[in-house]
């Protein structure tokens, strides 16, 4: 359920193109259109899940919103202020309000830094608190993520994968942000640990009034944590809906195929269920043709699909789809 109707993030016509190296000497500048004209919003206190196959641009979209990448064009409104073109200095107050949890708890923590140094780093950069005050915050945040005060002196290699991800979460939360980009934050963890981390993220969200953008390649993973979900395909958002409706009434043929690829644990149900397997060629993200990007793999493609790029349109309440079938 959506937590509030106040938007914390609003993205309008956002594009992030990466020029190819060869284009420096080539007359025809080739670009990879990782994020191509995307508009959507995230409400305060909401968890917005962003899903799609690897390479669809979902992490690039998240990192552009967090201004880890400079956008090619478009608006990124954070609490009403367009931050798309702010300089590093101008971004400083927003960096404190927007944090990130990375995918790989093994490589995202510096092995030569103690837990105390890791969590203290953002506190030192973004606050003017004394060492003692910062230590108090660190102990408090470690408890919130299920670790102990004594862990401050340890190093990342002394922890399990799940514990390391908790350290990454503590680092992101130490400066009391409002928005967290969880970029495949649980993908590298064992299934049993994933559930624990998701429960913890949900508890922290209500306690600290956080807003999450939860990026994952697996629809089953985002189902329980997300209020609404956006489905991305080759740089475009093709469907946005509240989480339950997306699972019970997926409209876009790509969403239907993604959902049907989720393994069913019951062998009898699995045998009786009809599976949509995505076939056909994946178009190049460099030379994008006109029309719908999914048409080379879509079993329902019709002539208009080759001519006109379908725009995201509202079909019902919070349910939007980009497809000529609707
Ligand atoms: Fe399929 Fe056409 Fe819809 Fe694209 S617009 S998903 S090709 S029916």
Tab-separated table of C-alpha atoms and ligand atoms in Angstrom:
chain	number	residue	atom	x	y	z
A	1	UNK	CA	0.000	0.000	0.000
A	2	UNK	CA	1.242	3.462	-0.886
A	3	UNK	CA	2.362	5.263	2.288
A	4	UNK	CA	1.781	8.912	1.302
A	5	UNK	CA	0.631	10.955	-1.654
A	6	UNK	CA	3.519	13.409	-1.311
A	7	UNK	CA	6.253	12.857	-3.886
A	8	UNK	CA	9.853	12.656	-2.654
A	9	UNK	CA	11.296	11.860	-6.091
A	10	UNK	CA	9.867	12.927	-9.407
A	11	UNK	CA	11.654	12.104	-12.635
A	12	UNK	CA	10.602	13.789	-15.880
A	13	UNK	CA	11.836	12.718	-19.338
A	14	UNK	CA	15.125	11.503	-17.882
A	15	UNK	CA	17.772	10.291	-20.317
A	16	UNK	CA	21.188	8.805	-19.666
A	17	UNK	CA	23.153	8.006	-22.805
A	18	UNK	CA	26.689	6.639	-22.755
A	19	UNK	CA	28.822	7.551	-25.806
A	20	UNK	CA	30.782	4.653	-27.239
A	21	UNK	CA	34.561	5.066	-27.271
A	22	UNK	CA	34.784	4.545	-31.040
A	23	UNK	CA	32.428	7.487	-31.542
A	24	UNK	CA	35.248	9.925	-30.659
A	25	UNK	CA	36.776	9.424	-34.108
A	26	UNK	CA	33.629	8.329	-35.889
A	27	UNK	CA	31.385	10.850	-37.669
A	28	UNK	CA	28.234	9.078	-36.521
A	29	UNK	CA	28.209	9.420	-32.779
A	30	UNK	CA	26.973	6.131	-31.349
A	31	UNK	CA	25.471	6.024	-27.912
A	32	UNK	CA	24.027	3.394	-25.600
A	33	UNK	CA	20.599	4.594	-24.509
A	34	UNK	CA	20.663	3.114	-21.012
A	35	UNK	CA	17.830	5.340	-19.753
A	36	UNK	CA	15.639	6.722	-22.502
A	37	UNK	CA	12.996	9.304	-21.679
A	38	UNK	CA	11.709	7.966	-18.373
A	39	UNK	CA	9.109	9.707	-16.190
A	40	UNK	CA	7.807	8.406	-12.855
A	41	UNK	CA	7.666	9.355	-9.190
A	42	UNK	CA	8.230	7.844	-5.752
A	43	UNK	CA	6.029	8.843	-2.833
A	44	UNK	CA	7.457	9.681	0.588
A	45	UNK	CA	7.692	6.555	2.742
A	46	UNK	CA	7.099	4.266	-0.219
A	47	UNK	CA	9.160	1.362	-1.540
A	48	UNK	CA	9.277	1.495	-5.327
A	49	UNK	CA	10.583	-1.729	-6.874
A	50	UNK	CA	12.378	-1.485	-10.215
A	51	UNK	CA	12.736	-4.752	-12.125
A	52	UNK	CA	13.936	-5.971	-15.485
A	53	UNK	CA	16.550	-8.237	-17.026
A	54	UNK	CA	20.215	-7.541	-16.553
A	55	UNK	CA	21.294	-4.679	-18.844
A	56	UNK	CA	17.835	-3.065	-19.063
A	57	UNK	CA	19.120	0.161	-17.453
A	58	UNK	CA	17.525	-0.147	-14.009
A	59	UNK	CA	20.759	0.356	-12.035
A	60	UNK	CA	21.741	3.243	-14.317
A	61	UNK	CA	18.344	4.842	-13.683
A	62	UNK	CA	18.801	4.488	-9.898
A	63	UNK	CA	22.354	5.828	-9.974
A	64	UNK	CA	21.346	8.761	-12.197
A	65	UNK	CA	18.561	9.669	-9.781
A	66	UNK	CA	21.123	9.546	-6.927
A	67	UNK	CA	23.390	11.719	-9.116
A	68	UNK	CA	26.214	9.190	-9.185
A	69	UNK	CA	25.897	9.716	-12.961
A	70	UNK	CA	25.209	13.039	-14.676
A	71	UNK	CA	21.966	12.816	-16.659
A	72	UNK	CA	22.053	13.474	-20.411
A	73	UNK	CA	18.803	15.436	-20.109
A	74	UNK	CA	15.588	15.586	-18.109
A	75	UNK	CA	14.549	16.554	-14.599
A	76	UNK	CA	15.161	14.862	-11.238
A	77	UNK	CA	13.050	16.574	-8.603
A	78	UNK	CA	14.081	15.713	-5.043
A	79	UNK	CA	11.508	17.052	-2.593
A	80	UNK	CA	10.467	19.555	-5.287
A	81	UNK	CA	13.983	20.791	-6.221
A	82	UNK	CA	15.500	19.877	-9.596
A	83	UNK	CA	18.905	18.369	-8.804
A	84	UNK	CA	19.641	17.127	-12.345
A	85	UNK	CA	22.137	19.843	-13.173
A	86	UNK	CA	23.522	20.792	-9.759
A	87	UNK	CA	27.303	20.948	-9.325
A	88	UNK	CA	29.048	18.666	-6.838
A	89	UNK	CA	29.137	21.501	-4.320
A	90	UNK	CA	25.461	22.312	-4.784
A	91	UNK	CA	24.646	18.609	-4.447
A	92	UNK	CA	26.334	18.282	-1.042
A	93	UNK	CA	23.188	18.880	1.086
A	94	UNK	CA	21.250	16.397	-1.086
A	95	UNK	CA	23.944	13.713	-0.870
A	96	UNK	CA	23.293	13.576	2.867
A	97	UNK	CA	19.605	12.958	2.206
A	98	UNK	CA	20.150	10.280	-0.505
A	99	UNK	CA	22.191	7.188	0.264
A	100	UNK	CA	22.817	3.845	-1.395
A	101	UNK	CA	23.143	0.184	-0.433
A	102	UNK	CA	25.267	-1.742	-2.916
A	103	UNK	CA	24.819	-5.219	-4.341
A	104	UNK	CA	27.974	-6.922	-3.285
A	105	UNK	CA	28.701	-6.859	0.444
A	106	UNK	CA	32.085	-8.459	-0.294
A	107	UNK	CA	33.480	-5.730	-2.525
A	108	UNK	CA	31.578	-2.656	-1.314
A	109	UNK	CA	33.415	-2.551	2.033
A	110	UNK	CA	37.069	-1.555	2.150
A	111	UNK	CA	38.869	-4.592	3.667
A	112	UNK	CA	41.537	-2.342	5.220
A	113	UNK	CA	39.052	-0.243	7.178
A	114	UNK	CA	37.508	-1.264	10.502
A	115	UNK	CA	33.715	-1.182	10.867
A	116	UNK	CA	34.125	1.980	12.913
A	117	UNK	CA	36.084	3.690	10.127
A	118	UNK	CA	33.582	2.515	7.500
A	119	UNK	CA	30.516	3.853	9.318
A	120	UNK	CA	32.289	6.983	10.525
A	121	UNK	CA	33.270	8.068	6.993
A	122	UNK	CA	29.870	9.545	5.922
A	123	UNK	CA	29.351	10.986	9.423
A	124	UNK	CA	32.653	12.822	9.221
A	125	UNK	CA	31.915	14.153	5.720
A	126	UNK	CA	28.323	15.204	6.265
A	127	UNK	CA	28.157	16.319	9.899
A	128	UNK	CA	30.121	18.540	12.260
A	129	UNK	CA	29.654	16.212	15.231
A	130	UNK	CA	32.481	15.425	17.664
A	131	UNK	CA	34.186	12.007	17.652
A	132	UNK	CA	32.255	11.004	20.794
A	133	UNK	CA	28.919	12.084	19.378
A	134	UNK	CA	29.629	10.169	16.162
A	135	UNK	CA	30.567	7.080	18.173
A	136	UNK	CA	27.219	7.240	19.986
A	137	UNK	CA	25.391	7.317	16.641
A	138	UNK	CA	27.485	4.404	15.342
A	139	UNK	CA	26.680	2.205	18.351
A	140	UNK	CA	23.007	3.064	18.000
A	141	UNK	CA	22.857	2.290	14.289
A	142	UNK	CA	24.787	-0.966	14.723
A	143	UNK	CA	22.168	-2.115	17.217
A	144	UNK	CA	19.412	-1.190	14.782
A	145	UNK	CA	20.917	-3.481	12.128
A	146	UNK	CA	21.449	-6.345	14.563
A	147	UNK	CA	25.184	-5.951	15.260
A	148	UNK	CA	27.013	-5.136	18.490
A	149	UNK	CA	29.162	-2.293	19.811
A	150	UNK	CA	32.186	-4.651	19.918
A	151	UNK	CA	31.863	-5.141	16.146
A	152	UNK	CA	33.157	-1.581	15.592
A	153	UNK	CA	36.721	-2.787	16.083
A	154	UNK	CA	36.464	-5.688	13.638
A	155	UNK	CA	37.244	-5.813	9.922
A	156	UNK	CA	34.922	-6.891	7.056
A	157	UNK	CA	36.583	-10.320	6.596
A	158	UNK	CA	35.482	-11.276	10.130
A	159	UNK	CA	31.784	-11.207	9.110
A	160	UNK	CA	29.435	-13.372	7.025
A	161	UNK	CA	27.849	-12.036	3.799
A	162	UNK	CA	24.611	-11.131	5.564
A	163	UNK	CA	26.476	-9.347	8.365
A	164	UNK	CA	28.551	-7.400	5.846
A	165	UNK	CA	25.376	-6.234	4.153
A	166	UNK	CA	24.171	-5.074	7.583
A	167	UNK	CA	27.383	-3.018	7.894
A	168	UNK	CA	26.658	-1.493	4.455
A	169	UNK	CA	23.137	-0.652	5.619
A	170	UNK	CA	24.478	0.884	8.852
A	171	UNK	CA	26.887	3.018	6.818
A	172	UNK	CA	24.033	4.251	4.579
A	173	UNK	CA	21.734	4.995	7.526
A	174	UNK	CA	24.268	6.617	9.868
A	175	UNK	CA	23.600	10.132	8.529
A	176	UNK	CA	19.826	9.755	8.798
A	177	UNK	CA	18.951	9.950	5.083
A	178	UNK	CA	15.429	10.115	3.649
A	179	UNK	CA	15.965	8.192	0.425
A	180	UNK	CA	17.887	4.946	-0.074
A	181	UNK	CA	18.733	3.364	-3.406
A	182	UNK	CA	18.958	-0.391	-2.752
A	183	UNK	CA	20.801	-1.537	-5.874
A	184	UNK	CA	20.397	-5.338	-6.027
A	185	UNK	CA	21.016	-5.060	-2.279
A	186	UNK	CA	20.054	-8.647	-1.473
A	187	UNK	CA	20.832	-10.424	-4.764
A	188	UNK	CA	24.219	-11.744	-3.608
A	189	UNK	CA	22.847	-13.197	-0.341
A	190	UNK	CA	21.514	-16.701	0.436
A	191	UNK	CA	17.721	-16.988	0.204
A	192	UNK	CA	17.343	-17.432	3.991
A	193	UNK	CA	19.441	-14.322	4.642
A	194	UNK	CA	17.532	-12.347	1.996
A	195	UNK	CA	14.308	-12.675	4.006
A	196	UNK	CA	16.046	-11.465	7.182
A	197	UNK	CA	17.540	-8.433	5.434
A	198	UNK	CA	14.197	-7.568	3.777
A	199	UNK	CA	12.418	-7.742	7.163
A	200	UNK	CA	15.090	-5.537	8.683
A	201	UNK	CA	14.827	-2.992	5.837
A	202	UNK	CA	11.053	-2.868	6.370
A	203	UNK	CA	11.437	-2.317	10.131
A	204	UNK	CA	14.032	0.423	9.543
A	205	UNK	CA	11.764	2.046	6.986
A	206	UNK	CA	8.906	2.509	9.426
A	207	UNK	CA	11.223	3.495	12.270
A	208	UNK	CA	13.276	6.020	10.283
A	209	UNK	CA	10.576	7.093	7.776
A	210	UNK	CA	12.677	6.005	4.804
A	211	UNK	CA	11.784	5.938	1.120
A	212	UNK	CA	13.329	3.117	-0.926
A	213	UNK	CA	14.054	2.590	-4.594
A	214	UNK	CA	14.590	-1.160	-4.635
A	215	UNK	CA	16.339	-2.367	-7.798
A	216	UNK	CA	16.304	-6.109	-8.550
A	217	UNK	CA	16.319	-8.433	-11.556
A	218	UNK	CA	13.912	-10.869	-9.930
A	219	UNK	CA	10.207	-10.003	-9.650
A	220	UNK	CA	9.616	-12.514	-6.849
A	221	UNK	CA	12.234	-10.709	-4.751
A	222	UNK	CA	10.606	-7.273	-4.925
A	223	UNK	CA	7.035	-8.454	-4.533
A	224	UNK	CA	6.868	-8.421	-0.742
A	225	UNK	CA	8.846	-5.295	-0.065
A	226	UNK	CA	7.425	-3.005	-2.788
A	227	UNK	CA	4.331	-0.810	-2.629
A	228	UNK	CA	4.548	-0.176	-6.363
A	229	UNK	CA	6.715	-1.732	-9.056
A	230	UNK	CA	8.101	-0.397	-12.333
A	231	UNK	CA	9.129	-2.864	-15.051
A	232	UNK	CA	11.978	-1.772	-17.323
A	233	UNK	CA	12.869	-3.046	-20.773
A	234	UNK	CA	15.833	-1.700	-22.751
A	235	UNK	CA	15.949	1.756	-21.199
A	236	UNK	CA	12.174	2.291	-20.992
A	237	UNK	CA	9.568	1.798	-18.275
A	238	UNK	CA	6.939	-0.473	-19.829
A	239	UNK	CA	4.599	-0.928	-16.850
A	240	UNK	CA	4.019	0.647	-13.421
A	241	UNK	CA	1.494	-0.705	-10.968
A	242	UNK	CA	0.935	-1.357	-7.311
A	243	UNK	CA	2.610	-4.573	-6.329
A	244	UNK	CA	-0.467	-6.811	-5.856
A	245	UNK	CA	-2.137	-5.702	-9.056
A	246	UNK	CA	1.045	-6.287	-11.066
A	247	UNK	CA	1.157	-9.884	-9.860
A	248	UNK	CA	-2.533	-10.597	-10.338
A	249	UNK	CA	-3.183	-8.569	-13.466
A	250	UNK	CA	0.040	-7.952	-15.426
A	251	UNK	CA	-0.775	-6.145	-18.679
A	252	UNK	CA	2.450	-5.784	-20.643
A	253	UNK	CA	3.501	-8.960	-22.501
A	254	UNK	CA	7.022	-8.541	-21.071
A	255	UNK	CA	5.742	-8.359	-17.477
A	256	UNK	CA	3.603	-11.437	-18.137
A	257	UNK	CA	6.687	-13.300	-19.374
A	258	UNK	CA	8.792	-12.186	-16.380
A	259	UNK	CA	6.103	-13.365	-13.972
A	260	UNK	CA	5.670	-16.680	-15.685
A	261	UNK	CA	9.435	-17.285	-15.370
A	262	UNK	CA	9.199	-17.261	-11.536
A	263	UNK	CA	9.629	-20.870	-10.345
A	264	UNK	CA	6.518	-22.395	-8.696
A	265	UNK	CA	7.473	-24.489	-5.626
A	266	UNK	CA	4.391	-26.779	-5.915
A	267	UNK	CA	5.094	-29.400	-8.681
A	268	UNK	CA	1.366	-29.985	-9.439
A	269	UNK	CA	0.616	-26.270	-9.773
A	270	UNK	CA	3.795	-25.866	-11.818
A	271	UNK	CA	2.676	-28.622	-14.222
A	272	UNK	CA	-0.726	-26.993	-14.753
A	273	UNK	CA	0.541	-23.455	-15.193
A	274	UNK	CA	1.033	-21.969	-18.649
A	275	UNK	CA	4.526	-20.538	-19.127
A	276	UNK	CA	5.298	-17.616	-21.424
A	277	UNK	CA	8.846	-18.100	-22.641
A	278	UNK	CA	10.484	-15.033	-24.154
A	279	UNK	CA	11.919	-15.911	-27.561
A	280	UNK	CA	13.306	-13.772	-30.397
A	281	UNK	CA	16.254	-11.448	-30.716
A	282	UNK	CA	17.076	-8.823	-28.086
A	283	UNK	CA	17.520	-5.546	-30.038
A	284	UNK	CA	20.797	-3.658	-29.702
A	285	UNK	CA	20.636	-0.819	-27.164
A	286	UNK	CA	22.901	1.139	-29.555
A	287	UNK	CA	20.986	1.159	-32.823
A	288	UNK	CA	17.473	1.444	-31.471
A	289	UNK	CA	14.844	1.109	-34.210
A	290	UNK	CA	11.510	2.901	-34.261
A	291	UNK	CA	8.443	1.385	-32.665
A	292	UNK	CA	8.115	-0.835	-29.599
A	293	UNK	CA	11.431	-2.202	-28.356
A	294	UNK	CA	9.841	-5.465	-27.287
A	295	UNK	CA	8.331	-6.260	-30.689
A	296	UNK	CA	11.055	-8.700	-31.825
A	297	UNK	CA	10.114	-10.904	-28.843
A	298	UNK	CA	6.407	-10.142	-28.502
A	299	UNK	CA	3.851	-12.780	-29.512
A	300	UNK	CA	1.147	-10.082	-29.930
A	301	UNK	CA	3.070	-7.619	-32.146
A	302	UNK	CA	0.995	-5.903	-34.852
A	303	UNK	CA	1.982	-3.506	-37.672
A	304	UNK	CA	1.636	-0.346	-35.553
A	305	UNK	CA	4.187	-1.794	-33.088
A	306	UNK	CA	6.923	-1.390	-35.736
A	307	UNK	CA	5.951	2.216	-36.437
A	308	UNK	CA	5.037	3.908	-33.176
A	309	UNK	CA	6.829	3.776	-29.842
A	310	UNK	CA	4.028	3.123	-27.291
A	311	UNK	CA	3.879	5.744	-24.538
A	312	UNK	CA	3.196	4.888	-20.907
A	313	UNK	CA	-0.521	5.504	-20.337
A	314	UNK	CA	-2.813	5.188	-17.364
A	315	UNK	CA	-5.200	2.255	-17.570
A	316	UNK	CA	-6.562	2.258	-14.040
A	317	UNK	CA	-5.701	4.198	-10.865
A	318	UNK	CA	-1.955	3.725	-10.353
A	319	UNK	CA	-1.632	1.199	-13.202
A	320	UNK	CA	0.274	2.421	-16.292
A	321	UNK	CA	1.368	0.436	-19.341
A	322	UNK	CA	3.245	1.209	-22.577
A	323	UNK	CA	1.699	-1.154	-25.141
A	324	UNK	CA	-0.540	-0.749	-28.209
A	325	UNK	CA	-2.833	-3.502	-26.913
A	326	UNK	CA	-4.309	-1.025	-24.397
B	1	LIG	FE1	3.861	-6.262	-28.082
B	1	LIG	FE2	3.086	-4.248	-29.637
B	1	LIG	FE3	2.581	-4.204	-27.026
B	1	LIG	FE4	5.049	-3.876	-27.944
B	1	LIG	S1	3.340	-2.523	-28.272
B	1	LIG	S2	4.431	-5.150	-26.239
B	1	LIG	S3	5.080	-5.259	-29.668
B	1	LIG	S4	1.769	-5.648	-28.544
